[in-house]
Coordinates of C-alpha atoms in Angstrom, one line a residue:
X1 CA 133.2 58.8 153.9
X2 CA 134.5 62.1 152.2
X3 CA 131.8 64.1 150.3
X4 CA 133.8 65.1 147.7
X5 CA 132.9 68.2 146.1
X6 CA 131.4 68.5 142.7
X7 CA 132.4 71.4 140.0
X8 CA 131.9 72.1 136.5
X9 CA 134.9 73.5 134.2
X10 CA 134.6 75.9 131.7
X11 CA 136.9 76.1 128.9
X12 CA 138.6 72.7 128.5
X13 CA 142.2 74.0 127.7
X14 CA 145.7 73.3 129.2
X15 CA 144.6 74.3 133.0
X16 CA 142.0 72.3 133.3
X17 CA 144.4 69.6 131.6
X18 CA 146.8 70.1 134.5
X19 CA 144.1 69.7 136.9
X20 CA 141.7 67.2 135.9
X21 CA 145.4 65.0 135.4
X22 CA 146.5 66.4 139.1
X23 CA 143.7 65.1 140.8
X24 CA 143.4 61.6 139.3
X25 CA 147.7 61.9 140.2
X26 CA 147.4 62.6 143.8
X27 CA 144.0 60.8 144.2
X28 CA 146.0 57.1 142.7
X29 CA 149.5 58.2 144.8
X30 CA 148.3 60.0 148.0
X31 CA 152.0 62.1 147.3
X32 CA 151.7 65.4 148.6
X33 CA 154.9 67.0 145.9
X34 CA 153.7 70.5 144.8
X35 CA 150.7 71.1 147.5
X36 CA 150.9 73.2 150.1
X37 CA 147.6 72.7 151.7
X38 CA 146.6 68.8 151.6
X39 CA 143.5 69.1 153.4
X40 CA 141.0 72.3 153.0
X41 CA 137.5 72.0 154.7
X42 CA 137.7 68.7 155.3
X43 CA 138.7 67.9 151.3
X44 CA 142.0 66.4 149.8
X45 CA 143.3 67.6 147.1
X46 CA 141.6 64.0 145.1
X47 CA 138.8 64.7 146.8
X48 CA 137.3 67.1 143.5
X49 CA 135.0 65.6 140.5
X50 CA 134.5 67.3 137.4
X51 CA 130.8 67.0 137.0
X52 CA 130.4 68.8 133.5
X53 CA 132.4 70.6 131.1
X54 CA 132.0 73.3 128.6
X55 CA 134.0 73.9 125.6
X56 CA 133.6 75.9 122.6
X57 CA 135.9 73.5 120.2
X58 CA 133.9 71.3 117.4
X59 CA 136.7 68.0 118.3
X60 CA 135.9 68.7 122.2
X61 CA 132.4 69.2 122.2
X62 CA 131.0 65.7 122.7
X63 CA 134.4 63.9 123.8
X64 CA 134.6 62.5 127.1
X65 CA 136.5 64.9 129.6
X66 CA 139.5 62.5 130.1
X67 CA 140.1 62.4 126.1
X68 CA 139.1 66.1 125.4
X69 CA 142.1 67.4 127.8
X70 CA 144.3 65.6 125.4
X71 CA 143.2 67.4 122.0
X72 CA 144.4 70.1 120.0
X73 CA 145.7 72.9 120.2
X74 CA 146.6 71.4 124.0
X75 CA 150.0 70.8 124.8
X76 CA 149.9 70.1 128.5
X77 CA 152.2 66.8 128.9
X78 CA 150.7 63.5 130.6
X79 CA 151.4 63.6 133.9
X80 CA 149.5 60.4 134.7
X81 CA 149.6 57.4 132.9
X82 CA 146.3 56.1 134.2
X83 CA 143.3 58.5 133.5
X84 CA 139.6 56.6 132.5
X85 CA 136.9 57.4 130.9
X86 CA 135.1 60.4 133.4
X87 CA 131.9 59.5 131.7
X88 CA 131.5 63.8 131.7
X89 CA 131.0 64.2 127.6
X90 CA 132.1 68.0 127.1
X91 CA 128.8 70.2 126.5
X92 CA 128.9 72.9 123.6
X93 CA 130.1 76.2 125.6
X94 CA 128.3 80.2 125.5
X95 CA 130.1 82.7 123.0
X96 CA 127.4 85.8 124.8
X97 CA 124.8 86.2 127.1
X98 CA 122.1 84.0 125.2
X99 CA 121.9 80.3 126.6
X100 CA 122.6 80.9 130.1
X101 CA 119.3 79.1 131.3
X102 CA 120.7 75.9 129.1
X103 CA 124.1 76.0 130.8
X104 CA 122.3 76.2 134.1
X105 CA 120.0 73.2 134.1
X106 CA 123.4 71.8 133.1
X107 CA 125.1 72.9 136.7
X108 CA 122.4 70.6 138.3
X109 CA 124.6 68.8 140.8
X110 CA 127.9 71.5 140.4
X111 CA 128.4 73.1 143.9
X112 CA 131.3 75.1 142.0
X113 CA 131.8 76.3 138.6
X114 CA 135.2 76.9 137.8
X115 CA 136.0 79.8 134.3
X116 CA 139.1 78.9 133.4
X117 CA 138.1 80.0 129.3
X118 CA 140.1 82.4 127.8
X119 CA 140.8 85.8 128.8
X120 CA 139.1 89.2 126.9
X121 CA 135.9 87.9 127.5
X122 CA 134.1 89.8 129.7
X123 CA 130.6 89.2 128.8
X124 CA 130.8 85.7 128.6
X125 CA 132.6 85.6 131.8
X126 CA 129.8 87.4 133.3
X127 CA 126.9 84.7 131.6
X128 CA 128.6 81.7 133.0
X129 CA 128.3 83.9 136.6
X130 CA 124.6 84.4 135.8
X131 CA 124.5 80.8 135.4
X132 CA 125.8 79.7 138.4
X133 CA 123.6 82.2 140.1
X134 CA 120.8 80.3 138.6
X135 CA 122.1 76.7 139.4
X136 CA 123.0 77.8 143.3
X137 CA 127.0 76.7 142.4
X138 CA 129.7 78.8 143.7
X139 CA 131.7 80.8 141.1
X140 CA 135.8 80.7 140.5
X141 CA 136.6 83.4 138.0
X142 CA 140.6 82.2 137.0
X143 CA 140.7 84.5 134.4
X144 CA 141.5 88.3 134.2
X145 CA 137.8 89.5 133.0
X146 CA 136.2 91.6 135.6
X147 CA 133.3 89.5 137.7
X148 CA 134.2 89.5 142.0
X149 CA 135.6 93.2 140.7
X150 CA 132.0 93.9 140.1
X151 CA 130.2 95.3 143.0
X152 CA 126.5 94.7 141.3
X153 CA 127.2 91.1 140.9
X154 CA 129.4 90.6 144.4
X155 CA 126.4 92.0 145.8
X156 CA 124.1 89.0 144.2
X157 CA 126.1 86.0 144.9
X158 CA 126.4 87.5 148.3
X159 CA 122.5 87.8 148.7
X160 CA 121.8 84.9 147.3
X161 CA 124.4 83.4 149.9
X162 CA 126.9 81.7 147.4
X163 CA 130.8 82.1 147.4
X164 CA 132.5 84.0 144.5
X165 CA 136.4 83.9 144.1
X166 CA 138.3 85.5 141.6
X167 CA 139.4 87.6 139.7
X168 CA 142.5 86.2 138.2
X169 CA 144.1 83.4 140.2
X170 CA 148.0 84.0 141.0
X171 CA 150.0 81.2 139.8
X172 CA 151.9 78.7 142.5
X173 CA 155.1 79.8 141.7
X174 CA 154.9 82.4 138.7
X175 CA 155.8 85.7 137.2
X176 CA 153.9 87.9 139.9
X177 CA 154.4 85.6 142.6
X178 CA 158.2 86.0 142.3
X179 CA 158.2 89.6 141.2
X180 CA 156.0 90.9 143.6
X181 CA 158.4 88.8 146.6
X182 CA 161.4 91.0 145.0
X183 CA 159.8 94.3 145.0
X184 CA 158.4 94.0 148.6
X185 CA 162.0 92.8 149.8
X186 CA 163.5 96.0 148.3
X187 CA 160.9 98.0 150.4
X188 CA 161.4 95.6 153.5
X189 CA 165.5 96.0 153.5
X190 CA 165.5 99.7 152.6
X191 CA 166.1 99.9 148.7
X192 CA 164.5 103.0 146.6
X193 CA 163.0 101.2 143.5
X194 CA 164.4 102.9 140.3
X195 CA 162.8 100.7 137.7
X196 CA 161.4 97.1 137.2
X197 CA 160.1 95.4 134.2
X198 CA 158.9 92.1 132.9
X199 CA 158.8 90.1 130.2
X200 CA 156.7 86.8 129.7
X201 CA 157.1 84.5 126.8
X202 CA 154.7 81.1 126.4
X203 CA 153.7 78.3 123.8
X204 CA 150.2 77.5 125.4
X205 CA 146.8 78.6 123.1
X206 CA 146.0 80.8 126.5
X207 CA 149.1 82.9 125.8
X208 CA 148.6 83.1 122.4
X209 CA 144.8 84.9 122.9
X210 CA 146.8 86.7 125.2
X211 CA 148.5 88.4 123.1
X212 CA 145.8 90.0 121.5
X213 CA 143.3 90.3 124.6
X214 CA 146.0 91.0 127.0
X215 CA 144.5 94.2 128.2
X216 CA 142.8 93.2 131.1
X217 CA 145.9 90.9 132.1
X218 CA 148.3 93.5 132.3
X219 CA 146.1 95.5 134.5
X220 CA 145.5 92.3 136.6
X221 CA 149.5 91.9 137.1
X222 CA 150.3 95.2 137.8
X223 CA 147.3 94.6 140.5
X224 CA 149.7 91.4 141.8
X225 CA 152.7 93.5 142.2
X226 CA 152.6 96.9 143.3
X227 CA 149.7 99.0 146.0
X228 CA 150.7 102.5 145.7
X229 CA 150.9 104.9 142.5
X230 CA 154.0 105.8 142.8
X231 CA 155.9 102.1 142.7
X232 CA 153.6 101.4 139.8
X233 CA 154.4 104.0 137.8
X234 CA 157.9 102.5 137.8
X235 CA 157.2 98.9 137.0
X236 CA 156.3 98.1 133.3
X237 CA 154.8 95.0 131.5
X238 CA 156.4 94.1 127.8
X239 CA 153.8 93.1 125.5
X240 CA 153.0 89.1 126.5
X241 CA 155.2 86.8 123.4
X242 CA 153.5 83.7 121.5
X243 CA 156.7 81.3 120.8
X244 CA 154.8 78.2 119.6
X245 CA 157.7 76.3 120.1
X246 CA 157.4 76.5 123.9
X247 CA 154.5 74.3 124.2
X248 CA 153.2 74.4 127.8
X249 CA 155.8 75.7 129.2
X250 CA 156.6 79.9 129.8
X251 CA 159.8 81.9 130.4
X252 CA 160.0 84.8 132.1
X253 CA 163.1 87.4 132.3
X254 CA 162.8 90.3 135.5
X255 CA 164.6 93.0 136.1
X256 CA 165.0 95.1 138.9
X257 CA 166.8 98.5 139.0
X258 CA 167.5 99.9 142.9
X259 CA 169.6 102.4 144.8
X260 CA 170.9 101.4 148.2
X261 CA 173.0 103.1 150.8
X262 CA 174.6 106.3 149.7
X263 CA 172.5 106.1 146.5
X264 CA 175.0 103.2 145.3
X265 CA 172.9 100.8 141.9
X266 CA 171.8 97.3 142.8
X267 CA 170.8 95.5 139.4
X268 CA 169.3 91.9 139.6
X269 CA 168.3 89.8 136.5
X270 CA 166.2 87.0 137.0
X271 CA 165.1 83.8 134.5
X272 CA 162.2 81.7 135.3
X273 CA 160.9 78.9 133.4
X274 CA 158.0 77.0 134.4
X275 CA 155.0 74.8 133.0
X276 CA 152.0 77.9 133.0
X277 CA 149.5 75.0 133.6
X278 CA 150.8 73.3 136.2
X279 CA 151.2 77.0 138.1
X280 CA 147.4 77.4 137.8
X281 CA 145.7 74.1 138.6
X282 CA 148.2 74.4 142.2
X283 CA 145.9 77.3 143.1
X284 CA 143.0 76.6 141.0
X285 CA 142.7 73.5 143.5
X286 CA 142.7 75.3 146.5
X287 CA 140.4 78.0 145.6
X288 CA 137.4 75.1 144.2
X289 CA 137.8 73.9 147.7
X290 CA 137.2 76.5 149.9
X291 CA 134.5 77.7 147.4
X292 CA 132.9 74.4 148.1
X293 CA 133.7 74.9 151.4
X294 CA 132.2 78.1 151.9
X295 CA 129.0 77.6 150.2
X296 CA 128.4 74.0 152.5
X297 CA 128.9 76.5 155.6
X298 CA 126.6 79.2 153.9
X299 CA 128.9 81.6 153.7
X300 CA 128.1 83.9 150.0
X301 CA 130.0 86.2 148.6
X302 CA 133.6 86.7 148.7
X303 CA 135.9 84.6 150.5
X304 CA 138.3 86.6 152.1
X305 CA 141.1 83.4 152.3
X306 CA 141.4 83.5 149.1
X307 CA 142.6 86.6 148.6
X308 CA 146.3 85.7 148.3
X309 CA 145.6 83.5 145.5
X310 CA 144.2 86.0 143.6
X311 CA 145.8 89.1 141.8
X312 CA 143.1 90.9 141.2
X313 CA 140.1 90.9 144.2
X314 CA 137.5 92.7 144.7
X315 CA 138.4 96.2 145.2
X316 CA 141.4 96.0 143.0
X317 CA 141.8 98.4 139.6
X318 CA 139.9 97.0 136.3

């Protein structure tokens, strides 16, 4: 029989929608559309239970996990049409560093603890760490704010001997993943970047708080796509765009400028359009598992598999 492994969410918005919907999905259907890695350490991609959540919403707060994912402002579609009760009731979330000894009697059990709250959090982002700390759970920072980047707190998950992943997962099939191929296959066939840019537009309340805490993002992205100073400098990030109307769903426009033999212009326009949640949760289940993984071997610290998962790991610019 299959241990499966036990983590707590934080932030109960459209990611953990996707992924609290994907599991019960693959767990009823045993399909294997959208996953690239059906088994990790021993665990299937049904093989996860959400074992306590942590919101900051008033509706949320007290809701049962499988009806909270469903609330306002959310806007991930049903993917599953069967989805019962979890029995997890959604526990009122930390807005700064007091309460972390409450949310950590609340990990009891957790061998994970996933932050998938919104970004331009720092602090916070480093309380729920603390907590995990102080529960013995594994920590999976999703979002841009700087925690694995930390070498004071890699340092204490590592002596303490638990797993910490992050920061900043890189979405399945996304704006960096798709940039970052095109830039490297300039540089593989012999093409002097000129210029490159992107532009992301999305309807989800993540993208919205984006927009005004997208510091720490953009610096995360331009992590994902470029290694040395001088193809940085010529890459640029447009301002992230709030379109209501989008709902979960985000559109993203590249460009890519280059000169080829003889100094001759290569121009190349790309459209994407994809549902933002969906990209997350097809990583965001991968990296829980080998972070449960990892801690049931006793390896703490950083988990070096990870790192293409991630844009922004430690040792990365924040």
């Amino acid at each position: 029989m299959i241990n499966r492994a036990k983590v707590a969410v934080v932030g109960v918005g459209n990611n953990v929608s996707a992924l609290v919907q994907g599991i019960a999905y693959y767990r009823d259907s045993g399909s294997l559309v959208g996953i690239r890695r059906p088994v990790i350490d021993g665990l299937g991609v049904g093989d996860v239970d959400v074992v306590a959540a942590f919101a900051l919403s008033d509706q949320k707060v007290g809701a049962d996990l499988a009806d909270a994912i469903f609330m306002a402002p959310n806007n991930y579609p049903r993917i599953t049409t069967s989805l019962p009760p979890t029995g997890v009731r959604v526990q009122r979330g930390l807005t700064d560093e007091t309460g972390v000894e409450r949310v950590a009697r609340a990990l009891a059990g957790a061998e994970a603890v996933l932050y998938a709250a919104p970004s331009g959090l720092p602090e916070v982002a480093r309380a729920y760490a603390e907590a995990a700390l102080r529960a013995g759970a594994a920590f999976v920072n999703a979002t841009s704010d700087v925690v694995a980047r930390d070498p004071q707190c890699l340092d204490r998950f590592e002596a303490a001997g638990l797993p910490l992943l992050g920061d900043d997962l890189t979405s399945q099939f996304g704006t960096s993943i798709v940039h970052h191929a095109l830039l490297g296959l300039l540089e593989e066939r012999g093409l002097t970047l000129v210029s490159s840019y992107q532009v992301n537009l999305g309807g989800t309340e993540d993208f919205r708080n984006l927009t005004q805490n997208g510091g720490g993002k953009m610096v995360s992205k331009l992590n994902a796509l470029t290694g040395e100073q001088s193809t940085r400098d010529k890459v640029q990030m447009a301002p992230l765009g709030y379109l209501s109307q989008l709902a979960s769903e985000k559109v993203v426009y590249l460009n890519v400028e280059a000169r080829s033999w003889g100094g001759t212009p290569v121009s190349l326009d790309v459209k994407l359009k994809v549902h933002d949640p969906s990209g997350g949760a097809g990583v965001t289940i991968d990296l829980i598992r080998m972070a449960v993984g990892a801690l049931r071997s006793g390896r703490g610290g950083y988990v070096a598999e990870a790192a293409t998962l991630l844009k922004s790991p430690p040792g990365t610019a924040h």
